[in-house]
Amino acid sequence: MELAELTALMETLGEKPYRARQVFEALYKQRVHSVEDMTTLAQALRSRLVSEGFCVALPEMVQTAVSVDGTERYLMRMADGETVETVWMPDGDGGERGDGSEAADEEAGESDDILAATDKQQVLPLRQAQGQDDKSFWGRRGNGRARSNFGTLAEKGFRRATICISSQVGCAVNCQFCLTAKLGIRRNLTAGEIAGQVAAVLNRHKIQIGKDRINLVFMGMGEPFLNYENFMKSVRLLVEGVGIPESRMTVSTSGILPGILAFASERLRPKLALSLNASNDEVRERIMPITRKWKIAELLEAVLKIPLRAREWVTFEYVLLGGVNDRPDHAREVLQLLRGVRAKMNLIVWNPGPGIDYVQPTPEDVAVFQKMLIEGGIATYIRRPRGRDIYAACGQLKRTVADETLVAIGQAAI
Ligand code: SAH
Ligand code: SF4
């Protein structure tokens, strides 16, 4: 529930309005697990909430797999027993640009920041700049936090972490290269279940919002724009309740036209990533049958309607499938398509999965593709695969239950 809903609820219960704020803080700031844990509320009110049938809970982490690269994949069980996967990607090297988050790119490009600062006559050597008042330099990064304000992540040697969350149980879109597609669609997640995945992961790692730098990517199981209202409500809960700025969130869509158009007029919204994955409708239709419904040109036209914020780019994702969409001709077509779009490109080397009949591109072909796009003027990154050994990488989420790499919950916290 959002604050307005909680306020209405407290009114119907005959409680003072400030009680709604207390519940809101308990749910999203303290991230409690039960009504009983809401200790700021009087015992009588807690008992009343329970007897009236209200429930406070987080998705249950039933299994965890830990990758050699620090990535963790969780199987999360909802109240009705349905499960989805959520992925935790800690990162300490500062050089990674490939976890799908725009914020990662910003951080990695500190030298770009200094160049950008020339507009404001603030060109300073990095060390000197760091000593400056927050507002003058680091303040531009959006949250005005002092660098010395270490949280749990910094203590563990990480600069930030990214959480990849699911929006549906399964997916209806049927992209031919994606393992989630094999599940079909079982149901939408509620806003609480989407935001709850984040809360559960933050609790596991004892994250302190405001001190730790957390990025969110809506890139797990499901198509967020086919569960639009719940997805957007979860964004509001995560921004206004949990306290993660929307500038640190990226949502990826396979290209649901009405969703992109609605998104373009949202007041509060994450950044957008569009899974382009092909350079023309013919190839795209073969690998993403949804292209029969909405053509690339229509999608790009809708993307252009999004009023971009300062320093905001639209990310285009492109899964490279050997021999299918990775030829130099395809790169040339992509450059034509994206002319005039404030675009950056994330190339994703296809991650294999059982029963999916594609081959990975060769490293040489990947390098040529990237070089051609960069030379054509598009900032192009190769997304580093995270947690491939535990089936946590892009397109590999499928509610895995039996797996020898799984370890008991509690053993694998960072
Ligand atoms: N449903 C949304 C978000 C989840 S998929 C979407 O499709 O955009 C996140 C990204 O992973 C998408 O860009 C998708 O094209 C990509 N992907 C899916 N399966 C993959 C695979 N097997 N290997 C690499 N990337 C894959
Ligand atoms: Fe669904 Fe995205 Fe997988 Fe396509 S790539 S099937 S839209 S999760």
PDB file of C-alpha atoms and ligand atoms in Angstrom, residues 171 173-175 177-178 181 222-223 254, ligand 2:
ATOM      1  CA  CYS A 171       6.593 -14.303 -19.250  1.00  0.00           C
ATOM      2  CA  VAL A 173       6.363 -12.605 -24.712  1.00  0.00           C
ATOM      3  CA  ASN A 174       8.043 -15.747 -26.033  1.00  0.00           C
ATOM      4  CA  CYS A 175      11.411 -14.442 -27.188  1.00  0.00           C
ATOM      5  CA  PHE A 177      16.463 -16.967 -27.056  1.00  0.00           C
ATOM      6  CA  CYS A 178      15.173 -16.564 -23.479  1.00  0.00           C
ATOM      7  CA  ALA A 181       9.887 -17.620 -22.068  1.00  0.00           C
ATOM      8  CA  GLY A 222       8.639 -11.097 -16.903  1.00  0.00           C
ATOM      9  CA  GLU A 223       7.736  -8.111 -19.043  1.00  0.00           C
ATOM     10  CA  SER A 254      10.786  -6.012 -25.025  1.00  0.00           C
TER      11      SER A 254
HETATM   12 FE1  SF4 B   2      10.000 -12.118 -21.600  1.00  0.00          FE
HETATM   13 FE2  SF4 B   2      12.101 -10.440 -21.689  1.00  0.00          FE
HETATM   14 FE3  SF4 B   2      12.466 -13.131 -21.815  1.00  0.00          FE
HETATM   15 FE4  SF4 B   2      11.362 -11.815 -23.880  1.00  0.00          FE
HETATM   16  S1  SF4 B   2      13.462 -11.563 -23.079  1.00  0.00           S
HETATM   17  S2  SF4 B   2      10.630 -13.760 -23.000  1.00  0.00           S
HETATM   18  S3  SF4 B   2      10.170 -10.271 -22.819  1.00  0.00           S
HETATM   19  S4  SF4 B   2      11.660 -11.980 -20.094  1.00  0.00           S
END
